[in-house]
mmCIF file of C-alpha atoms in Angstrom:
data_model
loop_
_atom_site.group_PDB
_atom_site.id
_atom_site.type_symbol
_atom_site.label_atom_id
_atom_site.label_comp_id
_atom_site.label_asym_id
_atom_site.label_seq_id
_atom_site.Cartn_x
_atom_site.Cartn_y
_atom_site.Cartn_z
ATOM 1 C CA MET N 1 -30.303 -6.216 26.188
ATOM 2 C CA ALA N 2 -33.195 -6.471 28.593
ATOM 3 C CA ASP N 3 -36.622 -6.895 27.047
ATOM 4 C CA GLU N 4 -39.384 -4.317 27.380
ATOM 5 C CA ARG N 5 -41.269 -6.496 29.773
ATOM 6 C CA ALA N 6 -38.391 -6.668 32.264
ATOM 7 C CA ARG N 7 -37.842 -2.939 31.927
ATOM 8 C CA TYR N 8 -41.480 -2.260 32.645
ATOM 9 C CA PHE N 9 -41.624 -4.260 35.858
ATOM 10 C CA ARG N 10 -38.178 -2.818 36.981
ATOM 11 C CA ARG N 11 -39.509 0.755 36.493
ATOM 12 C CA LEU N 12 -42.792 -0.114 38.282
ATOM 13 C CA GLY N 13 -40.951 -1.443 41.275
ATOM 14 C CA LYS N 14 -38.617 1.487 41.352
ATOM 15 C CA LEU N 15 -41.575 3.885 41.425
ATOM 16 C CA ARG N 16 -43.286 1.971 44.180
ATOM 17 C CA ARG N 17 -40.195 2.009 46.376
ATOM 18 C CA SER N 18 -39.766 5.711 45.811
ATOM 19 C CA ALA N 19 -43.440 6.445 46.662
ATOM 20 C CA ARG N 20 -43.161 4.502 49.889
ATOM 21 C CA ARG N 21 -39.990 6.355 50.865
ATOM 22 C CA TRP N 22 -41.501 9.751 50.211
ATOM 23 C CA SER N 23 -44.615 8.714 52.139
ATOM 24 C CA VAL N 24 -42.676 7.761 55.181
ATOM 25 C CA ALA N 25 -40.571 11.019 54.943
ATOM 26 C CA ALA N 26 -43.759 13.084 54.557
ATOM 27 C CA GLY N 27 -45.410 11.406 57.548
ATOM 28 C CA GLY N 28 -42.349 11.848 59.710
ATOM 29 C CA LEU N 29 -41.655 15.546 58.756
ATOM 30 C CA GLY N 30 -45.375 16.365 58.860
ATOM 31 C CA GLY N 31 -45.671 14.868 62.368
ATOM 32 C CA THR N 32 -42.584 16.637 63.661
ATOM 33 C CA ALA N 33 -43.852 19.959 62.231
ATOM 34 C CA ALA N 34 -47.267 19.449 63.860
ATOM 35 C CA VAL N 35 -45.673 18.868 67.205
ATOM 36 C CA LEU N 36 -42.969 21.562 67.215
ATOM 37 C CA ILE N 37 -44.905 24.463 65.881
ATOM 38 C CA PRO N 38 -47.593 24.639 68.613
ATOM 39 C CA TYR N 39 -44.943 23.748 71.184
ATOM 40 C CA ALA N 40 -42.754 26.854 70.923
ATOM 41 C CA GLY N 41 -44.720 29.153 68.583
ATOM 42 C CA ILE N 42 -44.112 29.913 65.043
ATOM 43 C CA GLY N 43 -40.421 30.936 64.249
ATOM 44 C CA LEU N 44 -37.840 30.535 61.533
ATOM 45 C CA PRO N 45 -36.949 26.902 62.371
ATOM 46 C CA ASP N 46 -40.709 26.047 62.235
ATOM 47 C CA ALA N 47 -40.885 27.417 58.665
ATOM 48 C CA ALA N 48 -38.098 25.077 57.703
ATOM 49 C CA TRP N 49 -39.931 22.076 59.233
ATOM 50 C CA ALA N 50 -43.154 23.119 57.407
ATOM 51 C CA GLY N 51 -41.285 23.603 54.085
ATOM 52 C CA ALA N 52 -39.600 20.107 54.344
ATOM 53 C CA ALA N 53 -42.840 18.521 55.280
ATOM 54 C CA GLY N 54 -44.754 20.105 52.412
ATOM 55 C CA THR N 55 -42.022 19.087 49.903
ATOM 56 C CA ALA N 56 -42.117 15.518 51.092
ATOM 57 C CA ILE N 57 -45.924 15.378 50.895
ATOM 58 C CA ALA N 58 -45.793 16.804 47.358
ATOM 59 C CA MET N 59 -43.066 14.297 46.205
ATOM 60 C CA ALA N 60 -44.958 11.435 47.707
ATOM 61 C CA ALA N 61 -48.210 12.577 45.904
ATOM 62 C CA TRP N 62 -46.407 12.888 42.499
ATOM 63 C CA ARG N 63 -44.763 9.421 42.995
ATOM 64 C CA TRP N 64 -48.097 7.754 43.701
ATOM 65 C CA ILE N 65 -49.633 9.477 40.676
ATOM 66 C CA ASP N 66 -46.830 8.345 38.454
ATOM 67 C CA LEU N 67 -47.029 4.782 39.927
ATOM 68 C CA LYS N 68 -50.812 4.711 39.261
ATOM 69 C CA ALA N 69 -50.391 5.879 35.614
ATOM 70 C CA LEU N 70 -47.675 3.310 34.951
ATOM 71 C CA ALA N 71 -49.600 0.507 36.558
ATOM 72 C CA ALA N 72 -52.697 1.409 34.338
ATOM 73 C CA GLN N 73 -50.585 0.609 31.245
ATOM 74 C CA PRO N 74 -50.654 -2.914 30.126
ATOM 75 C CA ALA N 75 -47.411 -4.861 30.582
ATOM 76 C CA PRO N 76 -45.503 -5.704 27.347
ATOM 77 C CA PRO N 77 -45.836 -9.289 26.175
ATOM 78 C CA PRO N 78 -43.074 -11.756 27.014
ATOM 79 C CA VAL N 79 -40.267 -11.960 24.560
ATOM 80 C CA ASP N 80 -39.389 -15.221 22.793
ATOM 81 C CA PRO N 81 -36.170 -16.712 24.055
ATOM 82 C CA ALA N 82 -34.996 -17.276 20.626
ATOM 83 C CA GLU N 83 -35.397 -13.576 19.752
ATOM 84 C CA VAL N 84 -33.514 -12.589 22.888
ATOM 85 C CA ALA N 85 -30.689 -14.969 21.884
ATOM 86 C CA ALA N 86 -30.597 -13.596 18.453
ATOM 87 C CA ARG N 87 -30.492 -9.987 19.712
ATOM 88 C CA ASN N 88 -27.692 -10.875 22.159
ATOM 89 C CA ARG N 89 -25.788 -12.533 19.347
ATOM 90 C CA ALA N 90 -26.140 -9.529 17.062
ATOM 91 C CA ARG N 91 -24.903 -7.175 19.887
ATOM 92 C CA LEU N 92 -21.896 -9.578 20.409
ATOM 93 C CA VAL N 93 -21.101 -9.666 16.703
ATOM 94 C CA ALA N 94 -21.363 -5.912 16.358
ATOM 95 C CA ALA N 95 -18.954 -5.502 19.418
ATOM 96 C CA VAL N 96 -16.406 -7.886 17.848
ATOM 97 C CA GLU N 97 -16.729 -6.132 14.430
ATOM 98 C CA ARG N 98 -15.565 -2.816 16.084
ATOM 99 C CA LEU N 99 -12.220 -4.424 17.068
ATOM 100 C CA PRO N 100 -9.276 -3.961 14.812
ATOM 101 C CA ALA N 101 -9.076 -7.704 13.915
ATOM 102 C CA GLY N 102 -12.746 -8.358 14.470
ATOM 103 C CA PRO N 103 -13.967 -8.666 10.804
ATOM 104 C CA GLY N 104 -11.221 -11.242 10.119
ATOM 105 C CA VAL N 105 -11.975 -13.300 13.246
ATOM 106 C CA LEU N 106 -15.734 -13.360 12.439
ATOM 107 C CA ALA N 107 -15.066 -14.428 8.816
ATOM 108 C CA GLU N 108 -12.796 -17.242 10.103
ATOM 109 C CA VAL N 109 -15.442 -18.358 12.566
ATOM 110 C CA ARG N 110 -18.134 -18.387 9.929
ATOM 111 C CA ARG N 111 -15.795 -20.366 7.579
ATOM 112 C CA VAL N 112 -15.081 -22.966 10.105
ATOM 113 C CA ARG N 113 -18.685 -23.367 11.028
ATOM 114 C CA SER N 114 -19.799 -23.628 7.466
ATOM 115 C CA ARG N 115 -17.045 -26.240 6.770
ATOM 116 C CA TYR N 116 -18.071 -28.221 9.805
ATOM 117 C CA ALA N 117 -21.702 -28.225 8.387
ATOM 118 C CA MET N 118 -20.447 -29.760 5.169
ATOM 119 C CA ARG N 119 -18.385 -32.480 6.947
ATOM 120 C CA GLY N 120 -19.117 -35.946 5.867
ATOM 121 C CA THR N 121 -20.850 -35.043 2.532
ATOM 122 C CA SER N 122 -19.557 -35.221 -1.049
ATOM 123 C CA VAL N 123 -19.423 -31.464 -1.048
ATOM 124 C CA ALA N 124 -16.753 -31.164 1.690
ATOM 125 C CA PRO N 125 -13.681 -31.448 -0.615
ATOM 126 C CA LEU N 126 -15.074 -28.922 -3.062
ATOM 127 C CA TRP N 127 -16.028 -26.627 -0.215
ATOM 128 C CA GLY N 128 -12.446 -26.796 1.111
ATOM 129 C CA ARG N 129 -10.984 -25.939 -2.296
ATOM 130 C CA LEU N 130 -13.475 -23.008 -2.601
ATOM 131 C CA ASP N 131 -12.389 -21.697 0.765
ATOM 132 C CA GLN N 132 -8.708 -21.931 -0.117
ATOM 133 C CA ALA N 133 -9.276 -20.092 -3.336
ATOM 134 C CA ALA N 134 -11.397 -17.436 -1.633
ATOM 135 C CA LEU N 135 -8.643 -16.901 0.970
ATOM 136 C CA ALA N 136 -5.940 -16.552 -1.736
ATOM 137 C CA LEU N 137 -8.182 -14.007 -3.685
ATOM 138 C CA GLY N 138 -8.998 -12.142 -0.473
ATOM 139 C CA GLY N 139 -5.302 -11.639 0.145
ATOM 140 C CA MET N 140 -4.863 -10.057 -3.245
ATOM 141 C CA SER N 141 -8.026 -8.072 -3.329
ATOM 142 C CA GLY N 142 -6.494 -4.902 -1.964
ATOM 143 C CA ARG N 143 -3.990 -4.699 -4.817
ATOM 144 C CA LEU N 144 -6.282 -5.771 -7.683
ATOM 145 C CA THR N 145 -7.328 -2.326 -8.939
ATOM 146 C CA GLY N 146 -7.886 -0.663 -12.208
ATOM 147 C CA LEU N 147 -8.674 -3.213 -14.931
ATOM 148 C CA ALA N 148 -8.893 -6.029 -12.449
ATOM 149 C CA ALA N 149 -11.599 -4.398 -10.336
ATOM 150 C CA PRO N 150 -14.583 -5.870 -12.310
ATOM 151 C CA ALA N 151 -13.067 -9.336 -11.917
ATOM 152 C CA LEU N 152 -13.375 -9.060 -8.155
ATOM 153 C CA GLU N 153 -17.061 -8.198 -8.327
ATOM 154 C CA GLN N 154 -17.628 -11.262 -10.648
ATOM 155 C CA ALA N 155 -15.598 -13.416 -8.243
ATOM 156 C CA ALA N 156 -17.770 -12.281 -5.286
ATOM 157 C CA ASP N 157 -20.993 -13.147 -7.202
ATOM 158 C CA ALA N 158 -19.495 -16.548 -8.212
ATOM 159 C CA ASP N 159 -18.489 -17.301 -4.618
ATOM 160 C CA ARG N 160 -22.078 -16.630 -3.314
ATOM 161 C CA SER N 161 -23.577 -18.638 -6.249
ATOM 162 C CA LEU N 162 -21.265 -21.689 -5.703
ATOM 163 C CA ARG N 163 -21.977 -21.641 -1.877
ATOM 164 C CA GLU N 164 -25.683 -21.581 -2.547
ATOM 165 C CA LEU N 165 -25.239 -24.481 -4.954
ATOM 166 C CA ALA N 166 -23.255 -26.424 -2.438
ATOM 167 C CA GLY N 167 -26.110 -25.939 -0.030
ATOM 168 C CA ARG N 168 -28.669 -27.347 -2.507
ATOM 169 C CA VAL N 169 -26.339 -30.283 -3.060
ATOM 170 C CA VAL N 170 -26.218 -31.094 0.566
ATOM 171 C CA SER N 171 -29.959 -30.804 0.948
ATOM 172 C CA VAL N 172 -30.455 -33.215 -2.006
ATOM 173 C CA GLU N 173 -27.869 -35.581 -0.610
ATOM 174 C CA ARG N 174 -29.532 -35.695 2.796
ATOM 175 C CA ALA N 175 -32.883 -36.322 1.129
ATOM 176 C CA LEU N 176 -31.234 -39.087 -0.969
ATOM 177 C CA HIS N 177 -30.423 -41.032 2.151
ATOM 178 C CA LEU N 178 -34.161 -41.023 3.097
ATOM 179 C CA ALA N 179 -35.319 -42.149 -0.279
ATOM 180 C CA PRO N 180 -36.076 -45.871 -0.861
ATOM 181 C CA ALA N 181 -33.287 -47.819 -2.562
ATOM 182 C CA GLN N 182 -33.891 -48.036 -6.299
ATOM 183 C CA PRO N 183 -31.686 -49.297 -9.143
ATOM 184 C CA ARG N 184 -31.826 -45.923 -10.826
ATOM 185 C CA SER N 185 -33.148 -43.129 -8.722
ATOM 186 C CA PRO N 186 -33.946 -39.765 -10.441
ATOM 187 C CA LEU N 187 -32.856 -38.015 -7.272
ATOM 188 C CA ALA N 188 -29.458 -39.614 -7.564
ATOM 189 C CA ASP N 189 -29.137 -38.332 -11.129
ATOM 190 C CA VAL N 190 -30.055 -34.849 -10.071
ATOM 191 C CA HIS N 191 -27.413 -35.160 -7.247
ATOM 192 C CA GLN N 192 -24.687 -36.185 -9.653
ATOM 193 C CA GLU N 193 -25.489 -33.330 -11.949
ATOM 194 C CA LEU N 194 -25.389 -30.823 -9.241
ATOM 195 C CA VAL N 195 -22.120 -32.136 -7.961
ATOM 196 C CA ALA N 196 -20.625 -32.011 -11.495
ATOM 197 C CA GLN N 197 -21.883 -28.386 -11.743
ATOM 198 C CA LEU N 198 -20.240 -27.478 -8.462
ATOM 199 C CA ASP N 199 -17.051 -29.142 -9.493
ATOM 200 C CA SER N 200 -16.748 -27.228 -12.685
ATOM 201 C CA GLY N 201 -17.731 -24.029 -10.895
ATOM 202 C CA VAL N 202 -15.002 -24.469 -8.313
ATOM 203 C CA ALA N 203 -12.392 -25.298 -10.986
ATOM 204 C CA ALA N 204 -13.413 -22.066 -12.789
ATOM 205 C CA TYR N 205 -13.105 -20.083 -9.645
ATOM 206 C CA GLU N 206 -9.653 -21.500 -9.024
ATOM 207 C CA GLN N 207 -8.696 -20.512 -12.576
ATOM 208 C CA LEU N 208 -9.884 -17.014 -11.842
ATOM 209 C CA VAL N 209 -7.656 -16.858 -8.799
ATOM 210 C CA VAL N 210 -4.619 -18.074 -10.684
ATOM 211 C CA ALA N 211 -5.349 -15.490 -13.483
ATOM 212 C CA ALA N 212 -5.557 -12.748 -10.730
ATOM 213 C CA ALA N 213 -2.254 -13.816 -9.385
ATOM 214 C CA GLY N 214 -0.731 -13.696 -12.803
ATOM 215 C CA PHE N 215 -2.081 -10.190 -13.320
ATOM 216 C CA LEU N 216 -0.767 -9.011 -10.004
ATOM 217 C CA ALA N 217 2.689 -10.559 -10.708
ATOM 218 C CA GLU N 218 2.899 -8.893 -14.177
ATOM 219 C CA ASP N 219 1.658 -5.598 -12.741
ATOM 220 C CA SER N 220 4.250 -5.454 -10.051
ATOM 221 C CA ARG N 221 7.072 -6.768 -12.254
ATOM 222 C CA PRO N 222 9.795 -4.150 -12.785
ATOM 223 C CA ALA N 223 11.000 -3.189 -16.240
ATOM 224 C CA THR N 224 14.553 -4.403 -15.574
ATOM 225 C CA THR N 225 15.710 -7.829 -14.252
ATOM 226 C CA GLU N 226 16.981 -6.137 -11.149
ATOM 227 C CA HIS N 227 14.663 -4.822 -8.464
ATOM 228 C CA VAL N 228 14.692 -1.108 -7.696
ATOM 229 C CA ALA N 229 15.511 -1.748 -3.983
ATOM 230 C CA ALA N 230 18.405 -4.018 -4.934
ATOM 231 C CA ALA N 231 19.798 -1.363 -7.310
ATOM 232 C CA ARG N 232 19.594 1.286 -4.673
ATOM 233 C CA LEU N 233 21.343 -1.002 -2.164
ATOM 234 C CA ALA N 234 24.170 -1.626 -4.605
ATOM 235 C CA GLU N 235 24.498 2.169 -5.307
ATOM 236 C CA ALA N 236 24.790 2.765 -1.516
ATOM 237 C CA THR N 237 27.401 -0.047 -1.058
ATOM 238 C CA ASP N 238 29.511 1.417 -3.927
ATOM 239 C CA LEU N 239 29.252 4.824 -2.310
ATOM 240 C CA LEU N 240 30.396 3.563 1.082
ATOM 241 C CA HIS N 241 33.367 1.666 -0.528
ATOM 242 C CA GLY N 242 34.439 4.827 -2.334
ATOM 243 C CA VAL N 243 34.198 6.960 0.852
ATOM 244 C CA SER N 244 36.235 4.402 2.823
ATOM 245 C CA SER N 245 38.844 4.236 0.049
ATOM 246 C CA ALA N 246 39.181 7.988 0.063
ATOM 247 C CA LEU N 247 39.594 8.207 3.695
ATOM 248 C CA ALA N 248 42.346 5.538 3.704
ATOM 249 C CA GLU N 249 44.205 7.449 0.938
ATOM 250 C CA LEU N 250 44.087 10.711 2.838
ATOM 251 C CA ARG N 251 45.353 8.996 6.053
ATOM 252 C CA ALA N 252 48.247 7.536 4.118
ATOM 253 C CA ALA N 253 49.205 10.879 2.471
ATOM 254 C CA ALA N 254 49.009 12.933 5.700
ATOM 255 C CA PRO N 255 52.533 14.052 6.940
ATOM 256 C CA ALA N 256 53.837 12.655 10.251
ATOM 257 C CA PRO N 257 53.422 14.929 13.256
ATOM 258 C CA ILE N 258 56.407 16.999 14.292
ATOM 259 C CA ARG N 259 57.635 16.183 17.801
ATOM 260 C CA THR N 260 59.046 18.998 19.888
ATOM 261 C CA PRO N 261 62.237 18.241 21.790
ATOM 262 C CA THR N 262 61.923 17.949 25.510
ATOM 263 C CA THR N 263 64.671 19.239 27.921
#
């Protein structure tokens, strides 16, 4: 998206070129009318020349007035390149989200980017486990309805909280590398406590995903040991066998055709 400053100067140049074109047209038509009208007297063609010249003069005057009014306005301030980049990125993201598979592609790109940011830290294995659990829960979210719906909201809150905690752990770990070496650093103790909290939180999230899978399995489990589709297929198979047997019996019981003698 072009910024307001570029749009202002583009409109200013367009008005200037238009005013110059209409000025040239007005001069040419006005000079032609001034020569031809006294030359052969006033007639119907002279009225056309005079009307065209007057229209061109009026359009040129209006264009110069618009140009003067626009030039009197202050030009918008220049836009920060970072702001332009952010605006273009937002437009690109919005365009991708409108595609059928756009949200899934953007989610995967964000997941890969965040995992790359955690690479080389103590949080990377826990972040990978959290991603796998979130993907598994996301695949079941469309079928977890009814009594399981509140659990999805709690899982979403827990996912955001754990990812924020992972970000704090990474910040503390990076600051820990800059701290002077000490036998027992308080910052190292805080880092270990945060890692332990993150580990227990990821484990609890995984247990939630396992429980959601168990709920989904029990909810879709049929009352009998045989699946409904399998039972229907067995009934259709028996029916076809019965029809084929009946057709075979009818063919065996049918009398032989009588042949007429030929002379």
